[in-house]
Coordinates of C-alpha atoms in Angstrom, one line a residue:
Chain R
X19 CA -19.0 -26.1 -2.4
X20 CA -15.7 -24.8 -1.3
X21 CA -14.5 -24.2 2.2
X22 CA -12.7 -20.9 2.4
X23 CA -10.0 -19.8 4.7
X24 CA -9.1 -16.0 4.9
X25 CA -6.0 -14.6 6.7
X26 CA -6.5 -11.4 8.5
X27 CA -3.8 -9.3 10.1
X28 CA -4.1 -6.6 12.7
X29 CA -1.9 -3.6 11.7
X30 CA -1.5 0.0 12.5
X31 CA -4.3 1.8 10.8
X32 CA -3.3 3.0 7.3
X33 CA -4.1 6.6 8.0
X34 CA -1.8 6.8 11.1
X35 CA 1.5 8.6 10.6
X36 CA 3.9 6.0 12.3
X37 CA 6.7 7.0 14.7
X38 CA 10.0 5.1 15.1
X39 CA 11.0 4.3 18.7
X40 CA 13.8 6.4 20.0
X41 CA 15.8 3.2 20.7
X42 CA 15.4 2.2 17.1
X43 CA 14.0 -1.3 17.9
X44 CA 10.8 -0.8 16.0
X45 CA 7.8 1.5 15.6
X46 CA 5.6 2.8 18.4
X47 CA 2.5 0.5 18.5
X48 CA 1.2 1.2 22.1
X49 CA -1.8 3.4 22.1
X50 CA -1.8 3.6 18.3
X51 CA -5.0 3.0 16.4
X52 CA -5.0 -0.5 14.8
X53 CA -7.3 -2.0 12.3
X54 CA -7.6 -4.9 9.8
X55 CA -5.0 -4.7 7.0
X56 CA -6.9 -3.1 4.1
X57 CA -6.0 -5.9 1.7
X58 CA -7.4 -8.5 4.1
X59 CA -10.7 -6.6 4.2
X60 CA -10.8 -7.2 0.5
X61 CA -10.0 -10.8 1.0
X62 CA -12.8 -11.2 3.5
X63 CA -15.2 -9.4 1.2
X64 CA -14.3 -11.7 -1.6
X65 CA -14.8 -14.8 0.5
X66 CA -18.2 -13.5 1.7
X67 CA -19.2 -12.8 -2.0
X68 CA -18.2 -16.4 -2.9
X69 CA -20.5 -17.6 -0.1
X70 CA -23.3 -15.3 -1.4
X71 CA -22.8 -16.8 -4.9
X72 CA -23.1 -20.2 -3.3
X73 CA -19.5 -21.1 -4.3
X74 CA -18.4 -21.2 -0.7
X75 CA -20.1 -23.1 2.1
X76 CA -18.2 -21.9 5.1
X77 CA -15.6 -19.2 5.7
X78 CA -13.1 -19.3 8.4
X79 CA -11.0 -16.3 9.4
X80 CA -7.5 -16.8 10.9
X81 CA -5.4 -14.3 12.6
X82 CA -1.9 -14.8 14.1
X83 CA -0.9 -12.3 16.8
X84 CA -1.5 -11.1 20.3
X85 CA -4.9 -11.1 22.1
X86 CA -6.0 -7.9 20.3
X87 CA -6.0 -9.9 17.0
X88 CA -9.4 -11.2 18.1
X89 CA -10.7 -7.7 17.3
X90 CA -9.9 -8.1 13.6
X91 CA -11.4 -11.6 13.7
X92 CA -14.6 -10.1 15.1
X93 CA -14.6 -7.5 12.3
X94 CA -14.4 -10.4 9.8
X95 CA -17.2 -12.3 11.6
X96 CA -19.3 -9.1 11.4
X97 CA -18.6 -8.9 7.6
X98 CA -20.0 -12.4 7.2
X99 CA -17.3 -14.9 8.1
X100 CA -18.7 -17.9 9.9
X101 CA -16.0 -18.7 12.5
X102 CA -12.6 -17.5 13.6
X103 CA -9.4 -19.1 14.7
X104 CA -7.0 -17.0 16.7
X105 CA -3.4 -18.3 16.7
X106 CA -1.9 -16.6 19.7
X107 CA 1.6 -15.2 19.3
X108 CA 2.7 -12.3 21.5
X109 CA 5.7 -10.5 22.9
X110 CA 9.2 -11.1 21.3
X111 CA 7.8 -14.0 19.3
X112 CA 5.4 -11.6 17.5
X113 CA 8.2 -9.2 16.8
X114 CA 10.0 -11.8 14.7
X115 CA 6.9 -13.6 13.3
X116 CA 7.2 -13.6 9.6
X117 CA 5.3 -14.8 6.5
X118 CA 7.2 -18.0 6.6
X119 CA 5.7 -18.8 10.0
X120 CA 2.2 -17.5 9.2
X121 CA 2.2 -19.5 6.0
X122 CA 3.0 -22.7 7.8
X123 CA 0.2 -22.0 10.3
X124 CA -2.3 -21.2 7.5
X125 CA -1.2 -24.4 5.6
X126 CA -1.7 -26.5 8.7
X127 CA -5.1 -25.0 9.5
X128 CA -6.2 -25.3 5.8
X129 CA -5.4 -29.0 6.1
X130 CA -7.2 -29.4 9.5
X131 CA -10.3 -27.6 8.2
X132 CA -10.2 -29.2 4.8
X133 CA -10.2 -25.8 3.0
X134 CA -10.3 -25.5 -0.8
X135 CA -9.6 -21.9 -1.2
X136 CA -7.3 -19.7 0.9
X137 CA -7.6 -15.9 0.3
X138 CA -5.2 -13.4 1.9
X139 CA -4.4 -9.8 1.2
X140 CA -1.6 -9.3 -1.3
X141 CA 0.6 -7.5 1.4
X142 CA 0.3 -6.2 4.9
X143 CA 0.8 -2.5 5.1
X144 CA 3.2 -2.8 8.1
X145 CA 5.9 -5.1 6.9
X146 CA 5.1 -4.7 3.2
X147 CA 6.4 -8.2 2.6
X148 CA 3.9 -9.6 0.0
X149 CA 4.9 -13.2 0.7
X150 CA 2.2 -15.1 2.6
X151 CA 0.0 -16.3 -0.2
X152 CA 2.9 -17.5 -2.3
X153 CA 4.5 -19.3 0.6
X154 CA 1.3 -20.9 1.8
X155 CA 0.7 -22.2 -1.7
X156 CA 4.2 -23.6 -1.8
X157 CA 3.8 -25.3 1.6
X158 CA 0.6 -27.0 0.4
X159 CA 1.9 -27.5 -3.2
X160 CA -1.3 -25.7 -4.4
X161 CA -1.7 -23.3 -7.3
X162 CA -1.3 -19.6 -6.5
X163 CA -2.9 -16.5 -7.9
X164 CA -1.4 -13.4 -6.6
X165 CA -2.7 -9.8 -7.0
X166 CA -6.1 -10.9 -8.0
X167 CA -8.5 -8.4 -9.4
X168 CA -11.2 -10.7 -10.6
X169 CA -12.1 -14.3 -9.6
X170 CA -14.5 -16.5 -11.6
X171 CA -15.5 -20.1 -10.7
X172 CA -15.0 -22.8 -13.2
X173 CA -15.2 -26.5 -12.9
X174 CA -12.4 -27.7 -10.6
X175 CA -10.6 -24.5 -11.2
X176 CA -10.8 -20.7 -10.8
X177 CA -10.1 -18.2 -13.5
X178 CA -8.3 -15.3 -12.0
X179 CA -7.3 -11.9 -13.5
X180 CA -4.1 -10.7 -12.0
X181 CA -2.6 -7.2 -11.9
X182 CA 0.9 -7.4 -13.4
X183 CA 3.4 -4.7 -14.3
X184 CA 2.2 -3.9 -17.8
X185 CA -1.5 -4.5 -17.3
X186 CA -3.6 -7.5 -16.6
X187 CA -3.2 -11.3 -17.1
X188 CA -5.6 -14.1 -16.8
X189 CA -4.7 -17.6 -15.5
X190 CA -6.6 -20.7 -14.7
X191 CA -5.8 -22.2 -11.2
X192 CA -6.5 -25.7 -10.3
X193 CA -8.4 -26.1 -7.0
X194 CA -7.4 -26.1 -4.2
X195 CA -5.8 -22.8 -4.6
X196 CA -4.3 -19.8 -2.8
X197 CA -5.3 -16.3 -3.8
X198 CA -4.0 -12.9 -2.8
X199 CA -6.3 -10.0 -3.1
X200 CA -5.3 -6.7 -4.9
X201 CA -7.0 -3.3 -4.3
X202 CA -9.3 -3.6 -7.3
X203 CA -10.8 -7.0 -6.4
X204 CA -13.8 -5.4 -4.7
X205 CA -15.1 -2.7 -2.4
X206 CA -15.3 -4.2 1.1
X207 CA -18.6 -3.7 2.9
X208 CA -19.1 -2.0 6.2
X209 CA -20.2 -4.2 9.1
X210 CA -23.7 -3.1 10.2
X211 CA -24.6 -2.8 13.8
X212 CA -26.9 -5.9 13.8
X213 CA -24.1 -7.9 12.2
X214 CA -21.6 -6.7 14.7
X215 CA -23.9 -7.8 17.5
X216 CA -24.4 -11.2 15.7
X217 CA -20.7 -11.6 15.3
X218 CA -20.3 -11.5 19.1
X219 CA -22.0 -14.9 19.2
X220 CA -20.0 -16.5 16.5
X221 CA -17.2 -18.8 17.7
X222 CA -13.5 -17.9 17.9
X223 CA -11.4 -20.9 18.5
X224 CA -8.0 -20.3 20.2
X225 CA -4.8 -22.2 19.4
X226 CA -1.1 -21.7 19.4
X227 CA 1.7 -22.4 16.8
X228 CA 2.9 -25.1 19.1
X229 CA -0.5 -26.9 19.2
X230 CA -0.3 -26.8 15.4
X231 CA 3.2 -28.2 15.4
X232 CA 4.6 -25.1 13.8
X233 CA 8.1 -23.8 14.8
X234 CA 8.2 -20.0 15.0
X235 CA 11.8 -19.6 15.9
X236 CA 13.2 -16.3 14.4
X237 CA 14.6 -16.4 10.9
X238 CA 15.8 -12.8 11.1
X239 CA 17.4 -10.5 13.6
X240 CA 16.2 -7.0 13.4
X241 CA 19.2 -4.8 13.9
X242 CA 17.5 -1.4 13.7
X243 CA 14.5 0.4 12.6
X244 CA 15.1 4.0 11.6
X245 CA 13.5 7.1 10.2
X246 CA 14.1 7.4 6.5
X247 CA 16.1 10.5 5.4
X248 CA 13.7 13.5 5.4
X249 CA 13.6 15.7 2.3
X250 CA 14.6 19.3 2.5
X251 CA 11.6 21.7 2.4
X252 CA 11.3 23.1 -1.1
X253 CA 10.3 26.5 -2.5
X254 CA 6.9 27.6 -3.6
X255 CA 7.3 29.3 -7.0
X256 CA 5.3 32.3 -8.1
X257 CA 4.5 31.2 -11.6
X258 CA 5.1 28.8 -14.6
X259 CA 8.1 30.9 -15.8
X260 CA 9.9 30.4 -12.4
X261 CA 9.2 26.7 -12.7
X262 CA 10.6 26.5 -16.2
X263 CA 13.7 28.4 -15.0
X264 CA 14.2 25.9 -12.1
X265 CA 13.9 23.0 -14.5
X266 CA 16.4 24.5 -16.8
X267 CA 18.7 25.2 -13.9
X268 CA 18.4 21.6 -12.8
X269 CA 19.3 20.4 -16.3
X270 CA 15.9 18.7 -16.7
X271 CA 15.1 20.6 -19.9
Chain W
X22 CA 36.8 -39.9 7.9
X23 CA 34.4 -39.2 5.2
X24 CA 32.2 -36.9 7.4
X25 CA 35.3 -35.0 8.6
X26 CA 36.3 -34.4 5.0
X27 CA 32.9 -33.1 4.0
X28 CA 32.7 -30.9 7.0
X29 CA 36.0 -29.3 5.9
X30 CA 34.7 -28.7 2.4
X31 CA 31.5 -27.3 4.0
X32 CA 33.4 -24.6 5.9
X33 CA 35.5 -23.7 2.9
X34 CA 32.4 -23.4 0.7
X35 CA 30.8 -21.0 3.3
X36 CA 33.4 -18.4 2.4
X37 CA 32.3 -18.3 -1.2
X38 CA 29.1 -16.5 -2.0
X39 CA 27.5 -17.5 -5.2
X40 CA 24.4 -15.9 -6.5
X41 CA 21.7 -16.8 -9.0
X42 CA 19.8 -13.9 -10.6
X43 CA 16.4 -14.7 -12.1
X44 CA 16.2 -12.8 -15.4
X45 CA 13.0 -11.3 -16.3
X46 CA 11.9 -11.0 -20.0
X47 CA 8.9 -11.4 -22.2
X48 CA 10.5 -13.7 -24.8
X49 CA 11.4 -10.7 -26.9
X50 CA 13.4 -8.3 -24.7
X51 CA 15.2 -8.5 -21.3
X52 CA 13.4 -6.5 -18.7
X53 CA 15.6 -3.6 -17.4
X54 CA 15.0 -4.6 -13.7
X55 CA 17.2 -7.7 -14.4
X56 CA 20.2 -5.2 -14.8
X57 CA 19.4 -3.6 -11.4
X58 CA 19.2 -7.1 -9.9
X59 CA 22.6 -8.0 -11.3
X60 CA 24.1 -4.9 -9.7
X61 CA 22.6 -6.0 -6.4
X62 CA 24.0 -9.5 -6.8
X63 CA 27.4 -8.1 -7.5
X64 CA 27.3 -6.2 -4.2
X65 CA 26.9 -9.6 -2.4
X66 CA 30.4 -10.6 -3.5
X67 CA 31.2 -13.9 -5.2
X68 CA 30.1 -15.4 -8.5
X69 CA 27.0 -14.2 -10.2
X70 CA 25.0 -16.5 -12.6
X71 CA 21.8 -15.5 -14.3
X72 CA 18.9 -17.8 -15.2
X73 CA 16.9 -17.2 -18.3
X74 CA 13.8 -19.4 -18.5
X75 CA 10.9 -19.1 -20.8
X76 CA 9.3 -20.4 -24.1
X77 CA 11.9 -18.3 -26.0
X78 CA 15.2 -17.4 -24.3
X79 CA 17.3 -16.2 -27.3
X80 CA 16.8 -12.4 -27.1
X81 CA 17.4 -12.2 -23.3
X82 CA 20.3 -14.6 -23.4
X83 CA 22.0 -12.6 -26.2
X84 CA 21.5 -9.4 -24.3
X85 CA 23.0 -10.9 -21.0
X86 CA 25.9 -12.5 -22.9
X87 CA 27.5 -9.1 -23.2
X88 CA 27.3 -8.3 -19.5
X89 CA 30.6 -7.8 -17.7
X90 CA 31.6 -10.0 -14.8
X91 CA 28.9 -12.6 -15.0
X92 CA 30.1 -16.1 -14.4
X93 CA 27.4 -18.0 -16.4
X94 CA 24.1 -17.8 -18.0
X95 CA 21.8 -20.8 -17.4
X96 CA 19.2 -21.3 -20.1
X97 CA 16.0 -23.3 -19.8
X98 CA 13.9 -22.9 -22.9
X99 CA 10.6 -24.7 -22.9
X100 CA 6.9 -24.1 -23.4
X101 CA 6.4 -25.4 -19.8
X102 CA 7.3 -21.8 -18.8
X103 CA 4.6 -20.1 -20.8
X104 CA 3.3 -17.2 -18.8
X105 CA 6.3 -17.5 -16.5
X106 CA 4.2 -19.1 -13.8
X107 CA 5.7 -19.5 -10.3
X108 CA 4.4 -23.1 -10.3
X109 CA 6.6 -24.0 -13.3
X110 CA 9.6 -22.0 -12.5
X111 CA 10.0 -23.0 -8.9
X112 CA 11.0 -26.7 -9.6
X113 CA 13.5 -25.5 -12.2
X114 CA 15.2 -23.0 -9.8
X115 CA 15.2 -25.6 -6.9
X116 CA 17.1 -27.9 -9.2
X117 CA 19.5 -25.2 -10.2
X118 CA 20.1 -24.4 -6.5
X119 CA 20.8 -28.1 -5.7
X120 CA 23.1 -28.5 -8.6
X121 CA 25.2 -25.3 -8.2
X122 CA 24.9 -24.6 -4.4
X123 CA 23.9 -21.0 -4.6
X124 CA 24.0 -19.1 -1.4
X125 CA 21.8 -16.2 -2.7
X126 CA 18.8 -16.0 -5.1
X127 CA 18.0 -12.5 -6.4
X128 CA 15.3 -11.1 -8.6
X129 CA 13.8 -7.7 -9.1
X130 CA 10.8 -6.8 -6.9
X131 CA 8.5 -6.7 -9.9
X132 CA 5.2 -8.6 -10.3
X133 CA 7.1 -11.6 -11.4
X134 CA 9.8 -11.5 -8.7
X135 CA 7.2 -11.0 -6.0
X136 CA 5.1 -13.9 -7.2
X137 CA 7.9 -16.3 -7.7
X138 CA 10.6 -15.8 -5.0
X139 CA 8.4 -16.4 -1.9
X140 CA 7.4 -19.7 -3.5
X141 CA 11.0 -20.8 -4.0
X142 CA 11.9 -19.6 -0.4
X143 CA 9.0 -21.7 1.2
X144 CA 10.2 -24.8 -0.7
X145 CA 13.7 -24.2 0.7
X146 CA 12.3 -23.5 4.1
X147 CA 13.9 -20.1 4.3
X148 CA 12.4 -16.7 4.9
X149 CA 12.6 -14.4 1.9
X150 CA 13.5 -10.8 2.2
X151 CA 11.3 -8.5 0.1
X152 CA 12.1 -5.3 -1.7
X153 CA 15.7 -4.8 -0.5
X154 CA 16.9 -1.3 -0.9
X155 CA 20.5 -1.7 0.3
X156 CA 23.0 -4.6 0.9
X157 CA 25.3 -4.1 3.9
X158 CA 26.9 -7.5 3.9
X159 CA 26.0 -11.0 2.3
X160 CA 23.5 -11.5 5.2
X161 CA 22.5 -8.0 6.2
X162 CA 20.0 -6.0 4.3
X163 CA 18.0 -2.8 4.5
X164 CA 14.3 -2.7 3.5
X165 CA 11.6 -0.2 3.9
X166 CA 8.5 -0.9 6.0
X167 CA 5.3 1.0 6.7
X168 CA 5.0 2.4 3.2
X169 CA 8.5 3.8 3.3
X170 CA 8.1 5.5 6.7
X171 CA 10.7 3.4 8.4
X172 CA 13.9 1.6 7.3
X173 CA 14.6 -1.8 8.8
X174 CA 18.0 -3.3 8.9
X175 CA 18.0 -7.0 9.4
X176 CA 20.3 -10.0 9.4
X177 CA 18.9 -13.1 7.7
X178 CA 19.8 -16.2 9.6
X179 CA 18.7 -18.8 7.0
X180 CA 21.4 -20.6 5.0
X181 CA 20.2 -19.5 1.6
X182 CA 19.1 -15.9 1.2
X183 CA 16.2 -15.3 -1.2
X184 CA 15.9 -11.6 -2.0
X185 CA 13.8 -9.4 -4.2
X186 CA 15.4 -6.0 -4.8
X187 CA 14.0 -2.6 -5.4
X188 CA 15.0 -1.7 -8.9
X189 CA 15.3 2.0 -8.3
X190 CA 17.8 1.4 -5.5
X191 CA 20.5 -0.2 -7.6
X192 CA 22.1 1.2 -10.8
X193 CA 21.5 -1.0 -13.9
X194 CA 24.5 -3.2 -14.7
X195 CA 25.9 -2.4 -18.2
X196 CA 25.3 -5.0 -20.8
X197 CA 28.5 -4.5 -22.8
X198 CA 32.1 -5.3 -22.9
X199 CA 31.7 -8.9 -21.6
X200 CA 31.3 -12.3 -23.0
X201 CA 29.4 -14.8 -20.9
X202 CA 29.0 -18.5 -21.6
X203 CA 25.7 -20.1 -21.4
X204 CA 24.7 -23.5 -20.3
X205 CA 21.4 -25.4 -20.9
X206 CA 19.4 -26.5 -17.9
X207 CA 17.3 -29.6 -18.0
X208 CA 13.6 -28.8 -17.7
X209 CA 12.2 -32.2 -16.8
X210 CA 9.6 -32.1 -14.1
X211 CA 8.7 -28.4 -14.6
X212 CA 5.6 -28.8 -16.6
X213 CA 2.6 -28.4 -14.3
X214 CA -1.2 -28.2 -14.6
X215 CA -1.6 -26.3 -11.3
X216 CA -1.8 -23.0 -13.1
X217 CA -2.3 -22.4 -16.7
X218 CA -1.6 -19.1 -18.4
X219 CA -4.5 -17.9 -20.5
X220 CA -3.7 -14.4 -21.8
X221 CA -2.5 -10.9 -21.1
X222 CA -3.9 -7.6 -21.7
X223 CA -1.1 -5.1 -21.7
X224 CA -1.4 -1.3 -21.8
X225 CA 0.1 -0.1 -25.0
X226 CA 2.3 3.0 -24.8
X227 CA 5.1 4.6 -26.8
X228 CA 6.3 6.4 -23.6
X229 CA 9.2 5.1 -21.5
X230 CA 8.4 2.4 -19.0
X231 CA 7.1 3.9 -15.7
X232 CA 9.5 2.1 -13.3
X233 CA 12.7 3.0 -15.1
X234 CA 11.8 6.4 -16.7
X235 CA 14.1 9.4 -16.1
X236 CA 11.1 11.7 -15.9
X237 CA 7.6 10.9 -14.6
X238 CA 4.5 13.1 -14.9
X239 CA 1.7 11.9 -12.6
X240 CA -1.8 12.9 -12.2
X241 CA -4.3 12.6 -9.4
X242 CA -7.9 13.2 -8.6
X243 CA -7.4 16.9 -9.5
X244 CA -7.5 15.9 -13.2
X245 CA -11.2 15.3 -12.8
X246 CA -11.5 12.9 -15.8
X247 CA -9.7 10.5 -18.0
X248 CA -10.0 12.8 -20.9
X249 CA -8.1 15.5 -19.0
X250 CA -5.1 13.2 -18.7
X251 CA -4.3 14.3 -22.2
X252 CA -2.9 17.5 -20.6
X253 CA -0.4 15.2 -18.9
X254 CA 0.3 13.2 -22.0
X255 CA 1.2 16.4 -23.9
X256 CA 3.5 17.5 -21.1
X257 CA 5.0 14.0 -20.8
X258 CA 5.7 14.0 -24.6
X259 CA 7.6 17.2 -24.3
X260 CA 9.8 15.8 -21.5
X261 CA 10.0 12.2 -22.9
X262 CA 8.4 11.2 -19.7
X263 CA 6.4 8.2 -18.4
X264 CA 2.9 9.0 -17.1
X265 CA 1.9 7.8 -13.6
X266 CA -1.1 8.2 -11.4
X267 CA -2.3 8.3 -7.9
X268 CA -4.7 5.6 -6.5
X269 CA -7.5 8.1 -6.6
X270 CA -7.1 8.6 -10.3
X271 CA -6.9 4.8 -10.9
X272 CA -9.9 4.1 -8.7
X273 CA -11.9 6.8 -10.5
X274 CA -11.1 5.0 -13.8
X275 CA -9.1 7.9 -15.3
X276 CA -6.2 5.5 -16.2
X277 CA -5.5 1.8 -16.0
X278 CA -4.2 0.2 -12.7
X279 CA -0.7 -0.4 -13.9
X280 CA 0.0 3.3 -13.9
X281 CA -0.5 3.6 -10.1
X282 CA 2.5 4.9 -8.2
X283 CA 2.6 4.1 -4.5
X284 CA 2.9 1.5 -1.8
X285 CA 0.7 -0.8 -3.7
X286 CA 1.6 0.2 -7.2
X287 CA 5.0 1.0 -8.7
X288 CA 7.9 2.4 -6.9
X289 CA 9.7 5.0 -9.0
X290 CA 12.7 7.2 -8.3
X291 CA 13.2 9.3 -11.5
X292 CA 15.4 12.4 -11.8
X293 CA 12.2 14.5 -12.1
X294 CA 8.8 13.7 -10.7
X295 CA 6.0 16.1 -11.5
X296 CA 2.9 15.6 -9.4
X297 CA -0.2 17.2 -10.8
X298 CA -3.4 17.4 -8.9
X299 CA -2.1 14.9 -6.3
X300 CA -2.6 15.6 -2.6
X301 CA 0.3 13.4 -1.5
X302 CA -1.1 10.7 0.7
X303 CA 1.4 8.5 2.6
X304 CA 0.6 5.7 0.3
X305 CA 1.5 7.7 -2.8
X306 CA 4.6 9.2 -1.2
X307 CA 5.9 5.7 -0.6
X308 CA 6.1 5.2 -4.4
X309 CA 7.9 8.4 -5.3
X310 CA 9.7 10.2 -2.5
X311 CA 13.1 8.9 -3.5
X312 CA 12.8 10.9 -6.8
X313 CA 15.8 13.3 -7.2
X314 CA 13.6 16.4 -7.9
X315 CA 9.9 16.6 -7.1
X316 CA 7.6 19.3 -8.6
X317 CA 4.1 19.6 -7.4
X318 CA 1.3 21.5 -9.1
X319 CA -1.8 21.8 -6.9
X320 CA -4.3 24.5 -6.2
X321 CA -4.4 23.6 -2.5
X322 CA -1.5 25.2 -0.7
X323 CA -2.1 22.9 2.3
X324 CA -1.6 19.7 0.3
X325 CA 1.0 17.4 1.9
X326 CA 2.7 17.0 -1.4
X327 CA 4.2 20.4 -0.9
X328 CA 6.1 19.1 2.1
X329 CA 8.2 16.8 -0.1
X330 CA 8.2 18.9 -3.3
X331 CA 11.5 20.7 -4.2
X332 CA 9.4 23.2 -6.2
X333 CA 5.8 23.8 -5.7
X334 CA 3.3 25.8 -7.8
X335 CA 0.1 26.7 -6.2
X336 CA -2.1 27.0 -9.3
X337 CA -5.0 25.6 -11.2
X338 CA -3.5 22.7 -13.1
X339 CA -5.9 23.3 -16.1
X340 CA -4.1 26.7 -16.6
X341 CA -0.6 25.8 -15.4
X342 CA 0.0 22.5 -17.2
X343 CA -0.8 23.8 -20.7
X344 CA 1.3 26.9 -20.1
X345 CA 4.2 24.7 -18.9
X346 CA 3.9 22.4 -21.9
X347 CA 3.8 25.5 -24.2
X348 CA 7.0 26.9 -22.6
X349 CA 9.1 23.7 -22.9

């Protein structure tokens, strides 16, 4: 049976309308609702389903970030994950923490924990990078299956259906492997109150990138974060004829 | 002596940018996003080469041979690249980087580019930059974060820059008037058993490709069923438009996933985007708000889509859309 590692990131809740800081150094995060990155919820759900199907033996959730990252680990534990590892990174280090750093951390933990399958979300909805799975696979020299919408267990491999630009494709990935979860992989469950209570007793191990021997020195310098240009408010037209007129005017028809 | 000499050469080389663009193709045609990637590469300054790898490279290589201003096309034709897996292409590209000392590696931010470039970057121990929308200098780029609600300008400190570019943010490079030489790359060491491509199931359509269409007609939950999407197909046919969808329409099973426009689907920026029965959630706007003209047809006057629409029609789509199609 496989040991599964899932990566979970604490991000600003997807429904929050973000605000850029007036000094253009980033977006306002203080006092803003955060939750688990939606794609990571799907990754956790898939890991739990693998355990329910007796494919996975143990699931470990890893989160890199400030102390509050433990909240998303607790959520993962409440969904059915067995134990958590919190890799503490805070302050300015967290501002410049990138997928390259996280993937090195995940790769190291995967080796320490003898994981066979790593599942992460396809992208975090804050930095929108879509890199961590691919980079973790590269660090470990494992196969990768990005944008997975279906996972089936074979002998020494997984058959994964991926969402690609023109439709779907199916690949066979040799185990051990790294998977990134797409929206359609599954419908994540809600953590029930008894499971939330139980999750409080599950262990969360704390570590740091330094303990893991991972250098997190910045690879980028953020020069500014700004509001995108806003669109001019448009006009509400009275009927279809007016719309046809505007389309003609604009040279669209 | 020797080290002093190589250091001098080192500083001289630094002044020259040289970029490798990873071409995307399906063994039959070159994917249009490659042309956008070439334009982005040209903005970096310096020489631009393009790599065509795959089981059958002829058609893409021929198309690229007519591009203007390219310095070279590298061709690696082998069955090892079946399915264009990142695991087989990465060693090839690493070898090319080693041989030609590229300072920049560029690909379109398509499913292929997104899957492949981070793997290459990790092998080079550099941090890739995803979905670049503007190039300010060879090391400074702009990209959107938080579903397009903020623009981040950053300087990449790594020696080699690995970038995926947003196709809709760069004009396509013309594929005429030039004559580019091609060179064969050795493919030894690229075959891998890590990942094996099995098959593909592509949505068939005679309409223009969503990501590069001039006009896009998109439907949301308001369409109520997959059958009702026919209303949009009829309208799209009149406008020679591609058809897109919101996540709600995809999740409800009205249309396949690859039609999804938004943060987690396709990013489009057509001349005309017609949103029908789409409320305009942040995640959907992320995929279409750079369209030149946005038209919204929705019966809810409070729908957020009207805040970004140039022209809004508060109407029942089941009446308005057939009427519009009839009048075009």
